[in-house]
Tab-separated table of C-alpha atoms in Angstrom:
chain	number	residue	atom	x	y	z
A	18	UNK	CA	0.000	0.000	0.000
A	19	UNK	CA	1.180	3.353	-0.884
A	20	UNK	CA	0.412	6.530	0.740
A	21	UNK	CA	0.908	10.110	-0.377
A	22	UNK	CA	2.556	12.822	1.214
A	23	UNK	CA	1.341	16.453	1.098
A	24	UNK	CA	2.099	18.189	-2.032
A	25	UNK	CA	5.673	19.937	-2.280
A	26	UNK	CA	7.330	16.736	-0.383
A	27	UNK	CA	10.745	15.607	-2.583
A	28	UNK	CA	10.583	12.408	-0.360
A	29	UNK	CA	9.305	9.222	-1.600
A	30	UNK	CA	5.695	8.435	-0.604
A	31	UNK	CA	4.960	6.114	2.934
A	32	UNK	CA	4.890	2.446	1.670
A	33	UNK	CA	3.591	-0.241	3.613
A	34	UNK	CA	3.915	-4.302	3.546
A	35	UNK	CA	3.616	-7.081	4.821
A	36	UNK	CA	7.209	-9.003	4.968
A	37	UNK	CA	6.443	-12.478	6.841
A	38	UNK	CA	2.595	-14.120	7.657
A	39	UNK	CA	2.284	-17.801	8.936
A	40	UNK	CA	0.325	-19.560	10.917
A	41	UNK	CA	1.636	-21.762	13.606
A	42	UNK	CA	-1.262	-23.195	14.931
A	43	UNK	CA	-4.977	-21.916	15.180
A	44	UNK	CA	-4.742	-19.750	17.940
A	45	UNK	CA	-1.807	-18.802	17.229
A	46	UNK	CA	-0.853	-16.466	14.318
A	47	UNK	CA	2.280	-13.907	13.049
A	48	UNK	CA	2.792	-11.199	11.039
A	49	UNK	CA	5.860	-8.775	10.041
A	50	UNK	CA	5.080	-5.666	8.546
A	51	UNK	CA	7.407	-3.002	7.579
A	52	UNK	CA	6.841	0.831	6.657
A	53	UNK	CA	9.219	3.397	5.079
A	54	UNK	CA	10.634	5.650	4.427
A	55	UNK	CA	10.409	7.056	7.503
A	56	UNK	CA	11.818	10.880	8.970
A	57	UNK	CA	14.296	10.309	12.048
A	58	UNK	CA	11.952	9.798	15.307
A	59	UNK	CA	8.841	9.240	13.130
A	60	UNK	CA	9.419	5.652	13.530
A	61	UNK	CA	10.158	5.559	17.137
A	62	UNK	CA	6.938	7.396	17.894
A	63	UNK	CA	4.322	4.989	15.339
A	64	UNK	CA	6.098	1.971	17.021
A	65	UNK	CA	5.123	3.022	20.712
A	66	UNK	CA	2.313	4.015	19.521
A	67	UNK	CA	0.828	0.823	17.847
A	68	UNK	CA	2.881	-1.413	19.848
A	69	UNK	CA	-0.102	0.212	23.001
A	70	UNK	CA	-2.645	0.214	20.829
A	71	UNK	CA	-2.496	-3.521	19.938
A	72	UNK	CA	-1.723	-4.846	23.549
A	73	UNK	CA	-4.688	-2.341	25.344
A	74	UNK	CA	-7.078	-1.076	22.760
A	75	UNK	CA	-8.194	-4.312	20.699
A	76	UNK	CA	-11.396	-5.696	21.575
A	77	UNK	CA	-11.824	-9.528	21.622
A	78	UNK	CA	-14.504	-12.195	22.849
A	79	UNK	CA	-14.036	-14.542	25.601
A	80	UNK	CA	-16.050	-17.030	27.920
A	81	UNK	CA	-17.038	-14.754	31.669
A	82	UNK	CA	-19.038	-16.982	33.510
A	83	UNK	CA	-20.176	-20.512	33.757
A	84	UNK	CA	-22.713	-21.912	36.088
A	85	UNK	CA	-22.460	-25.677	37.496
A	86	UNK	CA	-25.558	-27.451	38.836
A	87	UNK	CA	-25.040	-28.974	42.196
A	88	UNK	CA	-21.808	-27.808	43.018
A	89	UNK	CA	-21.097	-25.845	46.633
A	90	UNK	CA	-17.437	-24.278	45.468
A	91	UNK	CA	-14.599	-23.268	43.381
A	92	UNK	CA	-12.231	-26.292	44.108
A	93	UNK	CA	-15.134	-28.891	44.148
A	94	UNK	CA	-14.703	-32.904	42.405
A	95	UNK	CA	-17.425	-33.402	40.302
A	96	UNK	CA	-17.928	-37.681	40.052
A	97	UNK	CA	-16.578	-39.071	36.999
A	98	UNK	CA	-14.793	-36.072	35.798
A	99	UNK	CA	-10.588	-35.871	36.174
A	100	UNK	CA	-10.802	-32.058	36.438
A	101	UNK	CA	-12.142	-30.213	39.200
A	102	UNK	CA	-14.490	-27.246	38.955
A	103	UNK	CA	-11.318	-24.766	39.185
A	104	UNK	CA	-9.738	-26.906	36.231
A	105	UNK	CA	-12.158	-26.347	33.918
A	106	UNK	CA	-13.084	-23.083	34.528
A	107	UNK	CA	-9.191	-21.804	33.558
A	108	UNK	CA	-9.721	-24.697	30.254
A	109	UNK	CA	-12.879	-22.296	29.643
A	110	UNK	CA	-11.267	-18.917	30.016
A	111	UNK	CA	-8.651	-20.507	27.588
A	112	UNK	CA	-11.348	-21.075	24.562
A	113	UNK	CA	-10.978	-18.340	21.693
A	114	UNK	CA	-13.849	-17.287	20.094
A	115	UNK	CA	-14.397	-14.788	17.321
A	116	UNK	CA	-17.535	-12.217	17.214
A	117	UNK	CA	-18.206	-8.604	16.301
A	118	UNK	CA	-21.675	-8.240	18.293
A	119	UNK	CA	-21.212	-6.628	21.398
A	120	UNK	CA	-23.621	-7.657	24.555
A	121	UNK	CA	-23.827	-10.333	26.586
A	122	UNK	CA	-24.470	-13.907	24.686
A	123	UNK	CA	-25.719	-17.021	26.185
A	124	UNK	CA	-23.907	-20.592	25.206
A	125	UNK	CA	-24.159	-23.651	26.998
A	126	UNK	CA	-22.242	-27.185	27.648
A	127	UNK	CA	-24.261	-30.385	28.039
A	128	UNK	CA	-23.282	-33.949	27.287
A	129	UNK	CA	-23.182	-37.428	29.141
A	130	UNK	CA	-20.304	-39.429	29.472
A	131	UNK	CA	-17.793	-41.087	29.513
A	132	UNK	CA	-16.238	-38.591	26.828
A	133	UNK	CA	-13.897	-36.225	26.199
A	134	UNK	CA	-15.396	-32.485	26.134
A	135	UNK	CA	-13.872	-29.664	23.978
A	136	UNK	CA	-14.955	-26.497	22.536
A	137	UNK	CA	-17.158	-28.086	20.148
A	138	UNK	CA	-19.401	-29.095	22.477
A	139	UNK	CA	-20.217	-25.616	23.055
A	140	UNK	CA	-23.972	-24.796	21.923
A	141	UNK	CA	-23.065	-21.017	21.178
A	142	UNK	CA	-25.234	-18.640	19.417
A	143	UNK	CA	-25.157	-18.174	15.599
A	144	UNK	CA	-22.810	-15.041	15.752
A	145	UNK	CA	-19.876	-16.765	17.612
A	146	UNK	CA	-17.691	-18.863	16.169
A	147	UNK	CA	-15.178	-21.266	17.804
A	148	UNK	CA	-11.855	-20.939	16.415
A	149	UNK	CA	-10.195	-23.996	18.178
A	150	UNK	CA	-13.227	-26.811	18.607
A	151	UNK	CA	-10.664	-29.398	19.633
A	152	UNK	CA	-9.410	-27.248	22.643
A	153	UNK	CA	-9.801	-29.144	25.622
A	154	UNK	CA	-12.550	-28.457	28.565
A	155	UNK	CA	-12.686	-31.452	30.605
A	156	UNK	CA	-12.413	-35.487	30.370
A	157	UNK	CA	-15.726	-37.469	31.522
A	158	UNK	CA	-14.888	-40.996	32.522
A	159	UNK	CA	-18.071	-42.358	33.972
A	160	UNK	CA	-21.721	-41.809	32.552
A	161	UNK	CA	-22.545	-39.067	34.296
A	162	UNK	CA	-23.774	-35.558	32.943
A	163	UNK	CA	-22.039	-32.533	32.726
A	164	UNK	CA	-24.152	-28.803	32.126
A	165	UNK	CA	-22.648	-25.852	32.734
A	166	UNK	CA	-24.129	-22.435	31.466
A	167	UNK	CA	-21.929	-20.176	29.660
A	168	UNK	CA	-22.058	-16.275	29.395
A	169	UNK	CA	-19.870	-14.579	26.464
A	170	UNK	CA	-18.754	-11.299	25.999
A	171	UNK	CA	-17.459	-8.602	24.156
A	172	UNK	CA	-15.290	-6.081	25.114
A	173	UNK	CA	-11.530	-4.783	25.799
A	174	UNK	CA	-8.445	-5.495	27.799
A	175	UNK	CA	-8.540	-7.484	30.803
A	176	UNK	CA	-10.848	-8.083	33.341
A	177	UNK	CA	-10.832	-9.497	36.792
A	178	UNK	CA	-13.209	-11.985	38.358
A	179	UNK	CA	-15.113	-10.864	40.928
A	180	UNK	CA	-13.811	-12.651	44.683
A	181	UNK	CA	-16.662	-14.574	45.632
A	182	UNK	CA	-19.237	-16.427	43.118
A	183	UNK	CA	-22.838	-15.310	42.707
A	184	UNK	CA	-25.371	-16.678	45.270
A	185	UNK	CA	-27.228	-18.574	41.638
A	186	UNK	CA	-23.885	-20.777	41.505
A	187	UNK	CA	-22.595	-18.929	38.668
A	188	UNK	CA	-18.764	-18.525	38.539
A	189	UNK	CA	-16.423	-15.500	36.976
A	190	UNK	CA	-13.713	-16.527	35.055
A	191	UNK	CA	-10.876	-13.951	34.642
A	192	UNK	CA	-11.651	-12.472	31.271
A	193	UNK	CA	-8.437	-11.867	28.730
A	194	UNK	CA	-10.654	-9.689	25.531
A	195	UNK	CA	-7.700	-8.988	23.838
A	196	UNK	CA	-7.028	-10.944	20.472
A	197	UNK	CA	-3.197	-9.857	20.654
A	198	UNK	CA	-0.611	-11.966	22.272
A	199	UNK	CA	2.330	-9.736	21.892
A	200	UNK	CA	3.491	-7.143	19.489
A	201	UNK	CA	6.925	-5.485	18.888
A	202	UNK	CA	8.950	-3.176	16.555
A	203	UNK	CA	12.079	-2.838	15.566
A	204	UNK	CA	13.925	0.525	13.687
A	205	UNK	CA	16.424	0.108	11.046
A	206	UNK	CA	18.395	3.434	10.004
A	207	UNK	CA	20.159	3.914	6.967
A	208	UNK	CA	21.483	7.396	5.331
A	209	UNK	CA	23.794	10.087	6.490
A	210	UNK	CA	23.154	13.421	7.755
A	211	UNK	CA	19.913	15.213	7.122
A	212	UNK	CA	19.360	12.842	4.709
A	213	UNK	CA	18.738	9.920	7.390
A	214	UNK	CA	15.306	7.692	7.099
A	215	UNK	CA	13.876	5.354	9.241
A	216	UNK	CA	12.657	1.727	8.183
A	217	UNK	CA	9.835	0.818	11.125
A	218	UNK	CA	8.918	-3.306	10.989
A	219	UNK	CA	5.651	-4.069	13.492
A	220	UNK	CA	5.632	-8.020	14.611
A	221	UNK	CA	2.186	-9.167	15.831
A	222	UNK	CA	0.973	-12.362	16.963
A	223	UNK	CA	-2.993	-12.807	17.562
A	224	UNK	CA	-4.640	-15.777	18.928
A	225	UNK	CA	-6.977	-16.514	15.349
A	226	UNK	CA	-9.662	-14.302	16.274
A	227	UNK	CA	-7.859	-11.936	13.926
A	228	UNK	CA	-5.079	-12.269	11.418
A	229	UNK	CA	-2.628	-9.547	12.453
A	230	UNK	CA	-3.096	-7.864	9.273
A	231	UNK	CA	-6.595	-7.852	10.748
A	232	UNK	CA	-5.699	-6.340	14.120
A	233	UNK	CA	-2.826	-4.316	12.260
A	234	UNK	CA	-5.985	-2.511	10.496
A	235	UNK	CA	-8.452	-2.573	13.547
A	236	UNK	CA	-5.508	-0.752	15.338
A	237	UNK	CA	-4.805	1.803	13.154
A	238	UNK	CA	-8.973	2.414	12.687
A	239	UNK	CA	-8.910	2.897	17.037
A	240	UNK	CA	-6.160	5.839	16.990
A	241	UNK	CA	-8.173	7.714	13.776
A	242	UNK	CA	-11.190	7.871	15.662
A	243	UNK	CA	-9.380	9.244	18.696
A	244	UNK	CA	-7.505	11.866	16.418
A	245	UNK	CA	-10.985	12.528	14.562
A	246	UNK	CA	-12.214	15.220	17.029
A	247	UNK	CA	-9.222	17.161	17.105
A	248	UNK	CA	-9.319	17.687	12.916
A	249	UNK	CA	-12.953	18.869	12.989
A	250	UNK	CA	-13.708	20.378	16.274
A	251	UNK	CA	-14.482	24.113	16.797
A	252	UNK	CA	-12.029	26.636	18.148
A	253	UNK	CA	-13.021	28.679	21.024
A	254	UNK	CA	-10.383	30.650	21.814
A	255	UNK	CA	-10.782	33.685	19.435
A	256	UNK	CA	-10.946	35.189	15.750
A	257	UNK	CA	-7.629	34.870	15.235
A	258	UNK	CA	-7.084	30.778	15.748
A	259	UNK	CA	-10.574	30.470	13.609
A	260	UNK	CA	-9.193	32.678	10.849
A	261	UNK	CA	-5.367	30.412	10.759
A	262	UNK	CA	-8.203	27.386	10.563
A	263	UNK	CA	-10.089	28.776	8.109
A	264	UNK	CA	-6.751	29.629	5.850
A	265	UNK	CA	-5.301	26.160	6.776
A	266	UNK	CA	-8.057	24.031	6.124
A	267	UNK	CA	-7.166	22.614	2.840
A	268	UNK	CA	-4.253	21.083	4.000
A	269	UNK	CA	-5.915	18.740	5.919
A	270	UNK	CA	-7.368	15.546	4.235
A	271	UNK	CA	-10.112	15.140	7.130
A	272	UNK	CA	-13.228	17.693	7.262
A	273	UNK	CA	-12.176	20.542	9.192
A	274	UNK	CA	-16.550	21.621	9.649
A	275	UNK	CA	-18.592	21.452	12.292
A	276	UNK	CA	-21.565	19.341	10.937
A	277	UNK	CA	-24.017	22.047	10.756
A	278	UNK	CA	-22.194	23.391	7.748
A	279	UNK	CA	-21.377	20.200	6.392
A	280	UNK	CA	-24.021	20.274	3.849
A	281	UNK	CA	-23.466	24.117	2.322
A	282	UNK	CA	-19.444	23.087	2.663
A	283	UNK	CA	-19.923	19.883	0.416
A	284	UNK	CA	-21.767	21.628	-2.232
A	285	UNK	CA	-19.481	24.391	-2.618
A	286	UNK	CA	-16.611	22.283	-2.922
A	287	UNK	CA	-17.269	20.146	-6.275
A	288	UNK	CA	-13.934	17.573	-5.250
A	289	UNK	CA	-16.066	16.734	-2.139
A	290	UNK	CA	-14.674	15.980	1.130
A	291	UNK	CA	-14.204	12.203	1.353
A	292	UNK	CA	-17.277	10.941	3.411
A	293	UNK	CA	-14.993	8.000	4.126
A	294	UNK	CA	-13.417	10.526	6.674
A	295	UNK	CA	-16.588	11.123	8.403
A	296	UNK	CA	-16.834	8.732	10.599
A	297	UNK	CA	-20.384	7.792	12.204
A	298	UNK	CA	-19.241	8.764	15.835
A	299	UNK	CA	-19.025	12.263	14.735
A	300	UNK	CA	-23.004	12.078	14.066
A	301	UNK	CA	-24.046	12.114	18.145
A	302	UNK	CA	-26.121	8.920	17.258
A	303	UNK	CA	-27.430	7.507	20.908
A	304	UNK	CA	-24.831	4.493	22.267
A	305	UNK	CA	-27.726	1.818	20.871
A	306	UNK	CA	-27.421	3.051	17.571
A	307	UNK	CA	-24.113	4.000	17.528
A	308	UNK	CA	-23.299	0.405	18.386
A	309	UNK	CA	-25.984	-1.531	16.234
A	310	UNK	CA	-24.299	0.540	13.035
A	311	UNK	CA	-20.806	-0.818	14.249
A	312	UNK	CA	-21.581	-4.584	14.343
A	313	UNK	CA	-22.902	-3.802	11.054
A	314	UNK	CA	-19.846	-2.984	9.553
A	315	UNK	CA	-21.253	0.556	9.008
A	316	UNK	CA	-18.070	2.956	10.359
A	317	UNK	CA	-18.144	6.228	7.864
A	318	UNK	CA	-20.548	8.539	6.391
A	319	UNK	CA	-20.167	6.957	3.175
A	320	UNK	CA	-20.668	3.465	4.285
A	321	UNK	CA	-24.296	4.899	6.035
A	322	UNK	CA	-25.156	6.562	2.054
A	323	UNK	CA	-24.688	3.371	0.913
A	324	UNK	CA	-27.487	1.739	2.628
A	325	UNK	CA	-31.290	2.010	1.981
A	326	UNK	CA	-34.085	2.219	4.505
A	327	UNK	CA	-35.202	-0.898	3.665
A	328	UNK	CA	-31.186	-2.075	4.548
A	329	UNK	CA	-31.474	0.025	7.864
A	330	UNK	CA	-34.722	-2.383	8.859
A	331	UNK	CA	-32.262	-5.568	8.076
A	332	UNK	CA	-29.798	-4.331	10.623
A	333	UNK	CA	-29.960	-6.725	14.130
A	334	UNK	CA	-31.511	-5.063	16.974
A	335	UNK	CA	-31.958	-1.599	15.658
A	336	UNK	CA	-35.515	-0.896	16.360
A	337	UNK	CA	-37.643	1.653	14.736
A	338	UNK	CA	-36.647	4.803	16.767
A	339	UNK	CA	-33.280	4.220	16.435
A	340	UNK	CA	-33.936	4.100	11.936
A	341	UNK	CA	-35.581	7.257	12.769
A	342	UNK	CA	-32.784	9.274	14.436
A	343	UNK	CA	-30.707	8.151	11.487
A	344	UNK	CA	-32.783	9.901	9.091
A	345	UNK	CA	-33.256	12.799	11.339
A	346	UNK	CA	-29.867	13.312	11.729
A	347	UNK	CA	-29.052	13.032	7.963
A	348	UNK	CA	-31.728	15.655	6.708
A	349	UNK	CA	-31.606	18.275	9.741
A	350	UNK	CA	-27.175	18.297	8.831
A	351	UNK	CA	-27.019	17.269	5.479
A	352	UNK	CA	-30.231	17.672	4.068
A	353	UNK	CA	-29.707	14.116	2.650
A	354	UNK	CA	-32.790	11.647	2.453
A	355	UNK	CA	-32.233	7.354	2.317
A	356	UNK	CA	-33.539	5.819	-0.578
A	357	UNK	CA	-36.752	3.580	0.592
């Protein structure tokens, strides 16, 4: 991939690509990427950069809680099963899943022995996939019958487990969201003087919820939309910073507008701003919507043009009022009306 620097530039163009993939299991995947050329410092600062990004900011699926019947503690032996209650709850908090709907999903566990349970005994819901069915949960060696219900979640980072278990029997399991393993970088230098450029190479391993290439872009989308508000948002300190906006704003390849203007500014400019660089959380939509549009795949302005309102009433769990705030939104800012 090639990207452009700002007119005027005599240095090559940013290329990126991807130098080394494999796959050394199914939960466990690498990637090298390198990107250059690079100004001295400029790599230092992207490779801290991603390097927290991928290790805090990816968002992941995991297993949270699992309920037993019958069974008075943590460190309890179950009858005919090897593995204690402790055992397989850490085999559980092990299983990778992969999922892009956010809430809490139900899943549940139940066989009859004697057998050998894995993740593919796991009766999950139609939007999560198991990436790893053979991972292990627990070995039954008498007939007797195993059920355990299973709570799944999406979310980011790492999360704790509550101390003590609820009163229902239903146990926390220490909750690990993030589809990264590890990622490093690595700078090599080459050139003399004030003509010396940076090579940066990103290494990334992901459990098989996402490629890296995957979480490589996922990363790069989570640090735009914390940048976004600082290209767009208006000035209060005085005339004078507006009018050095005002002068400056071309040289910018985000929208510079607040959105009440949006409209009158797209028409007069006949290049367009790119709606790809309007991105949906710059709309105020309510959290519902906001996050029904995400698991949709919807992310920019131009992705939300592309649908119909017929394709809005398609979209999982967004409910009438939510369609309507859409189209409210779009015609009150930009005047712009969904195709039925």
């Amino acid at each position: 991939m090639v990207i452009i620097r700002e007119e005027g530039s005599t240095r090559r163009p940013l290329q990126w690509k991807c130098v080394e993939s494999r796959v050394d299991s199914k939960r466990l995947y690498y990637g090298r990427f390198m990107l250059s050329p690079l100004m001295k410092y400029q790599a230092d600062t992207i490779g801290i950069t991603m390097r927290r990004v991928l290790l805090g900011e990816m968002e992941g699926t995991c297993i949270t809680h699992a309920k037993f019947e019958n069974v008075p503690h943590e460190y309890s032996a179950i009858p005919g099963i090897e593995e204690s209650v402790h055992e397989i709850l850490m085999n559980l908090k092990e299983i990778v899943l992969r999922s892009n709907l956010y809430g809490i999903r139900d899943a549940l566990i139940c066989v009859k022995g004697p057998k050998r349970v894995t993740a593919q005994d796991i009766i999950s819901p139609a939007s999560v996939e198991i990436v790893d069915p053979t991972q292990h949960i627990a070995n039954l060696t008498e007939p007797v019958n195993l059920r355990i219900e299973l709570q799944m979640k999406r979310d980011r980072g790492y999360r704790v487990k509550l101390a003590n278990p609820s009163q229902d029997g239903s146990y926390p399991i220490d909750a690990v969201y993030s589809p990264v393993r590890n990622a490093n970088y690595s700078i090599y230098s080459y050139g003399n003087g004030n003509e010396k450029q940076e090579m940066l190479f990103l290494e990334i391993w992901t459990n098989g919820s996402l490629t890296p290439k995957e979480a490589l872009y996922e990363a790069s989308r989570n640090l735009i939309d914390l940048f976004i508000p600082f290209l767009h948002g208006e000035e209060e300190d005085g005339e004078e910073e507006d009018t050095n906006l005002e002068e400056n704003k071309n040289q910018f390849p985000f929208p510079l507008f607040p959105f009440h203007d949006g409209l009158s500014n797209l028409k007069k400019n006949k290049k367009g701003i790119a709606l790809k660089y309007i991105f949906i959380d710059q709309l105020e939509l309510s959290s519902r919507t906001y996050n029904c549009l995400k698991r949709s795949n919807i992310h920019t302005l131009s992705d939300l043009l592309s649908k119909s309102q017929k394709d809005l009433m398609r979209i999982e769990y967004l409910c009438t009022e939510d369609r309507k705030e859409i189209l409210s939104i779009l015609e009150k800012r930009f005047g712009i009306h969904l195709p039925e």
